GROMACS .gro file of C-alpha atoms in nm:
model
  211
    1UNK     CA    1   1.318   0.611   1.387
    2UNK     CA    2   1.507   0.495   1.077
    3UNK     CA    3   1.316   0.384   0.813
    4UNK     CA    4   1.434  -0.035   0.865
    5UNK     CA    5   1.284   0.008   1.205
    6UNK     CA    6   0.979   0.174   1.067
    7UNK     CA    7   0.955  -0.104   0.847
    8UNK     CA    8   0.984  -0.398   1.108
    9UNK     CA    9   0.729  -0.206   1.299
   10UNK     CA   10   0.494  -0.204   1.071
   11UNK     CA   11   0.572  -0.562   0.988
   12UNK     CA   12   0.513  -0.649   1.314
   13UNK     CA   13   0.198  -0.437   1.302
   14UNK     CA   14   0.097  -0.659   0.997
   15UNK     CA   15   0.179  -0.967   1.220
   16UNK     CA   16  -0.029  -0.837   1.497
   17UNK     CA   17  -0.315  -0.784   1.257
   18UNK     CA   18  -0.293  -1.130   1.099
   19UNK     CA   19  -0.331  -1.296   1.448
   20UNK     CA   20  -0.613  -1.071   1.564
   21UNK     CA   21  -0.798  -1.171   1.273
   22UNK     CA   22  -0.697  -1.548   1.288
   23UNK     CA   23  -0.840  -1.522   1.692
   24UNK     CA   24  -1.207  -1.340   1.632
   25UNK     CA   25  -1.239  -1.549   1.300
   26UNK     CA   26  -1.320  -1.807   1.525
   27UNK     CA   27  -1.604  -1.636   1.728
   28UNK     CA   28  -1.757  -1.414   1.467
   29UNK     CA   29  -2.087  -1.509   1.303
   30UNK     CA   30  -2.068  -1.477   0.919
   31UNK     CA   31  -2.281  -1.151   0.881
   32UNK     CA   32  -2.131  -0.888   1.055
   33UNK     CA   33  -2.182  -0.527   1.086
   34UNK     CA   34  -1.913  -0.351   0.831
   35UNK     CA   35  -1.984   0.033   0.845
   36UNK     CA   36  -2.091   0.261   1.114
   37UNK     CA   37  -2.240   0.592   1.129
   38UNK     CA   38  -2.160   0.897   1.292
   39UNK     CA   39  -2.413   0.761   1.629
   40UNK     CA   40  -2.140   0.493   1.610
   41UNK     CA   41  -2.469   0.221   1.522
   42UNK     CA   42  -2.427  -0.007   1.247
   43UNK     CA   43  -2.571   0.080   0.973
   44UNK     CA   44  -2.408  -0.164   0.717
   45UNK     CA   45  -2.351  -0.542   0.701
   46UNK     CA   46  -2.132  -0.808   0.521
   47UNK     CA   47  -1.977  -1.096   0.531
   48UNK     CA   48  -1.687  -1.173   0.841
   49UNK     CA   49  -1.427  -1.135   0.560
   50UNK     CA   50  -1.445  -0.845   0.438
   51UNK     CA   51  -1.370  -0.705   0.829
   52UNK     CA   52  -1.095  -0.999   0.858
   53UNK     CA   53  -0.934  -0.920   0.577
   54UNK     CA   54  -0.988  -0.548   0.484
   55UNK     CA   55  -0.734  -0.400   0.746
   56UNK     CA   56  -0.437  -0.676   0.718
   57UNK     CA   57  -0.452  -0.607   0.359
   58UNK     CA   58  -0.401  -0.215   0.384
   59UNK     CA   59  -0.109  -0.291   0.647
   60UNK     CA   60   0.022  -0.456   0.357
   61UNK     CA   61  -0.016  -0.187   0.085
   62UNK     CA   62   0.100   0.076   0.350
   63UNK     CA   63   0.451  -0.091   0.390
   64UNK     CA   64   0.493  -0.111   0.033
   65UNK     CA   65   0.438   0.274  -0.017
   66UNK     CA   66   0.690   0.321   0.316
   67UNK     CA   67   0.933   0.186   0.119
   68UNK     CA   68   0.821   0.351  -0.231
   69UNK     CA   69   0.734   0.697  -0.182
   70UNK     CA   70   1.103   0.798  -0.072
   71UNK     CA   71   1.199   0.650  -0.434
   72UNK     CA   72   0.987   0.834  -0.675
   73UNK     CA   73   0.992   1.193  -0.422
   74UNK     CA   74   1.132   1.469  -0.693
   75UNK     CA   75   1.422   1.652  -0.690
   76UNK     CA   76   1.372   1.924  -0.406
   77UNK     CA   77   1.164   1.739  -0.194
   78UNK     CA   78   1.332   1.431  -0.090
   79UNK     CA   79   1.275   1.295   0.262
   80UNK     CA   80   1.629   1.230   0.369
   81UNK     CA   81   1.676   1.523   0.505
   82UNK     CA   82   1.413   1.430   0.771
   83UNK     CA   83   1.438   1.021   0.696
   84UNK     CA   84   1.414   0.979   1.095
   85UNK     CA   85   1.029   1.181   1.104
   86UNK     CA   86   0.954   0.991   0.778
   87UNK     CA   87   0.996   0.646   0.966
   88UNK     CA   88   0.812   0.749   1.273
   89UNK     CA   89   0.519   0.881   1.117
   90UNK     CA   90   0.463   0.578   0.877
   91UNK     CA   91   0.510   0.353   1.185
   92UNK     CA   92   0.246   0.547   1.357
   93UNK     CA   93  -0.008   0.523   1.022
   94UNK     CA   94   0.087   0.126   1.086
   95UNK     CA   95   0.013   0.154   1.462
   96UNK     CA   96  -0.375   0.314   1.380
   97UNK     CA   97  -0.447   0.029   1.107
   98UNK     CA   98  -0.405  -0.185   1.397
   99UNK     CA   99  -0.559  -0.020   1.670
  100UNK     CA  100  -0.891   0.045   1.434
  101UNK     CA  101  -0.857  -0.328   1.326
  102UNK     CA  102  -0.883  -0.439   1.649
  103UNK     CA  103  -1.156  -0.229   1.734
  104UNK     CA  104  -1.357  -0.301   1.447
  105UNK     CA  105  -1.326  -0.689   1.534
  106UNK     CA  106  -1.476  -0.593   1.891
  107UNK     CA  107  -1.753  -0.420   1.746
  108UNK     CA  108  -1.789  -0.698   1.459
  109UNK     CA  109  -1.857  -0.916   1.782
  110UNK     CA  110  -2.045  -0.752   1.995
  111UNK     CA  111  -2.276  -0.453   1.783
  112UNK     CA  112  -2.395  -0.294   2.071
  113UNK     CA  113  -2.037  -0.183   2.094
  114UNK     CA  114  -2.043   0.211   2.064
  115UNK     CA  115  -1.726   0.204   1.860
  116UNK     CA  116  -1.743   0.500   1.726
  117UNK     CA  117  -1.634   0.685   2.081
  118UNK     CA  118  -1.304   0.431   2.061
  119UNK     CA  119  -1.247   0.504   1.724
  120UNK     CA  120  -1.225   0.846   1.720
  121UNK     CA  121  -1.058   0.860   2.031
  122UNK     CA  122  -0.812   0.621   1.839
  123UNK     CA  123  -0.767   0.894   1.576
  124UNK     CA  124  -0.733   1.210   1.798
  125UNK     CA  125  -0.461   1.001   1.985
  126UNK     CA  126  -0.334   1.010   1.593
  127UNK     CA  127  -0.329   1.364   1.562
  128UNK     CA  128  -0.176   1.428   1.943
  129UNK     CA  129   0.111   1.155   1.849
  130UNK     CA  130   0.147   1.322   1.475
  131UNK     CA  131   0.148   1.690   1.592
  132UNK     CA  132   0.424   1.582   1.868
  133UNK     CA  133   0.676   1.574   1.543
  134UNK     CA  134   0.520   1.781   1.292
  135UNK     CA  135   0.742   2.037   1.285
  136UNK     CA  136   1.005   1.848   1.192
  137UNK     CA  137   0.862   1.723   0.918
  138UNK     CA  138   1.049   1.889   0.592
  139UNK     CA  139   0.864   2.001   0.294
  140UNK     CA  140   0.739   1.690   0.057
  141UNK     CA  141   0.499   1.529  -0.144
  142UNK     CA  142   0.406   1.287   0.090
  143UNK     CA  143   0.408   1.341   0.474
  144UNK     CA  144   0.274   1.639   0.638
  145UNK     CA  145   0.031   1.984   0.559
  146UNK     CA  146   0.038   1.966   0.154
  147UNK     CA  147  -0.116   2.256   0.036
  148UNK     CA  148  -0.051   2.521  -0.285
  149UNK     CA  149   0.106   2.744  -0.058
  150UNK     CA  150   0.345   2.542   0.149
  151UNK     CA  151   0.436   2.363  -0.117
  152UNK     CA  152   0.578   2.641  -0.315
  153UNK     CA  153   0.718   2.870  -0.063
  154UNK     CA  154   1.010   2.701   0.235
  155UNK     CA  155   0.918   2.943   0.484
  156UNK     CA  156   0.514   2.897   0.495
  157UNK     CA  157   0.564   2.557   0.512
  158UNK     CA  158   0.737   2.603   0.814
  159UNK     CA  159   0.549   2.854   1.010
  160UNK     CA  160   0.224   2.647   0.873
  161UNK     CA  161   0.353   2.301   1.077
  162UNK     CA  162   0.505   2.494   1.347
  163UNK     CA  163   0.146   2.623   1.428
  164UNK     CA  164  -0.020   2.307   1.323
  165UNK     CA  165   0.220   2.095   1.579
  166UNK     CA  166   0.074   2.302   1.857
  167UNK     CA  167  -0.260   2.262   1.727
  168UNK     CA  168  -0.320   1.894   1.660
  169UNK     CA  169  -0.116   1.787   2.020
  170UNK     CA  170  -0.291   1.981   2.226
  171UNK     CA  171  -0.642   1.972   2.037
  172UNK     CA  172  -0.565   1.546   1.984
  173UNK     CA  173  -0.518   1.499   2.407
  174UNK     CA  174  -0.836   1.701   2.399
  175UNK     CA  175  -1.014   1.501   2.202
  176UNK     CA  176  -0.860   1.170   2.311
  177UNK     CA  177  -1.082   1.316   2.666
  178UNK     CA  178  -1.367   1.412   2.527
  179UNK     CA  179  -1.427   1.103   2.363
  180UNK     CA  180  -1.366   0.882   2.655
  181UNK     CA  181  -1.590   1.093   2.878
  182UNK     CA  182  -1.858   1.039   2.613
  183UNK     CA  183  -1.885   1.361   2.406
  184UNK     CA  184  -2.189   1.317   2.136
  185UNK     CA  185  -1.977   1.150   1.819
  186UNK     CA  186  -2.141   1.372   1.574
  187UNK     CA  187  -2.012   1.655   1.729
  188UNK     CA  188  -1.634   1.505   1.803
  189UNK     CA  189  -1.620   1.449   1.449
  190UNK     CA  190  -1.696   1.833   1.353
  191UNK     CA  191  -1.469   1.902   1.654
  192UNK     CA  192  -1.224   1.688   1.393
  193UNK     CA  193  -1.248   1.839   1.078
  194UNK     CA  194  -1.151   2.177   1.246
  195UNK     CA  195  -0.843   2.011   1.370
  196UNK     CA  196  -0.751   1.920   1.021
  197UNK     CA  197  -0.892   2.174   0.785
  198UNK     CA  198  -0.789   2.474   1.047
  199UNK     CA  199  -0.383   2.414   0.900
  200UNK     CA  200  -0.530   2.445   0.538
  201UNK     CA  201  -0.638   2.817   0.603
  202UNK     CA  202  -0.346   2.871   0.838
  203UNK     CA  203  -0.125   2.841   0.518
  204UNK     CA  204  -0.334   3.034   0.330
  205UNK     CA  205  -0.332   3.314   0.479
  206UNK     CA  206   0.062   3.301   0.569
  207UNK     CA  207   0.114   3.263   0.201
  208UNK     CA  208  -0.072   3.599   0.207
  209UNK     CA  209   0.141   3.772   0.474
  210UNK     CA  210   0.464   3.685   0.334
  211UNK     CA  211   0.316   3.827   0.031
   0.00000   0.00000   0.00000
């Protein structure tokens, strides 16, 4: 995906947001519920605007850095050399505002929503979708596993994502099936952080091996 399509994506992912928010404005009280907890129960609450308004505006500020970060990347780790990954994966960041917008509208709605089974479902499909291309993704400042050791060494950054690609796809379609079969949240998170902190270690101790 070139980074002009990336960018109409997420413009249209903007749009999308705008709308949703213009359509449950309408029905939502004005006291909402505006954080969760892990039992996916509200345990928060606001004013309607601050849910109507929160995720449109980071759609926003996202698009701005999709066109900044390849800019100001320093010499030796530009992202042209993978400009095609680059676009995808900040069209997919785009594509999970939205989805949790949306989601967080529903449950603004109606609180006996358990939304935090969609929304972490939402975010495994996230790491299933991200670990699809990972390996493609050359070494940077921005995009991808950005750790002391694959930053400073080409070839651990490499075997790092390679394994990590594996990891996330096939641990994300898990996940995306545990949640919908209604796994305990608390424990789907945990399941979670392993998915991302497991990479951190990996490249540790492949910096190690390599020596």
């Amino acid at each position: 995906m070139t980074l002009r399509r990336a960018v109409l994506w997420q413009l249209g992912a903007f749009g999308a947001s705008v709308a949703a928010s213009a359509v449950y404005g309408a029905f939502l009280p004005d006291r909402v519920p505006t954080h969760w907890g892990l039992s996916g129960q509200p345990d928060a609450w606001g004013s309607k605007w601050i849910n109507l308004l929160m995720m449109p505006g980071m759609l926003l500020a996202f698009i701005v850095l999709t066109l900044v970060l390849p800019a100001i990347s320093p010499k030796g780790y530009r992202i042209e050399s993978f400009s095609g990954t680059y676009g995808y994966v900040m069209a997919l960041v785009s594509g999970l505002f939205l989805t949790l917008h949306v989601i967080i509208l529903q449950a603004s709605l109606a609180p006996s929503l358990d939304m935090g089974r969609f929304i972490i479902a939402a975010i495994f499909g996230f790491f299933a979708l991200i670990g699809n291309v990972l390996g493609r993704v050359k070494r940077n400042f921005w995009v991808g596993i950005r750790t002391p050791w694959t930053l400073a060494s080409e070839q651990v950054w490499k075997e790092t994502h390679r394994s990590a690609a594996r990891l996330w796809l096939i641990g994300g379609i898990v996940g995306v099936l545990a949640s919908l079969v209604g796994v305990n949240p608390p424990l789907l998170f945990a399941y979670l952080m392993v998915l991302a902190f497991v990479p951190v270690f990996q490249s540790f101790l492949i910096s190690r091996r390599l020596g």
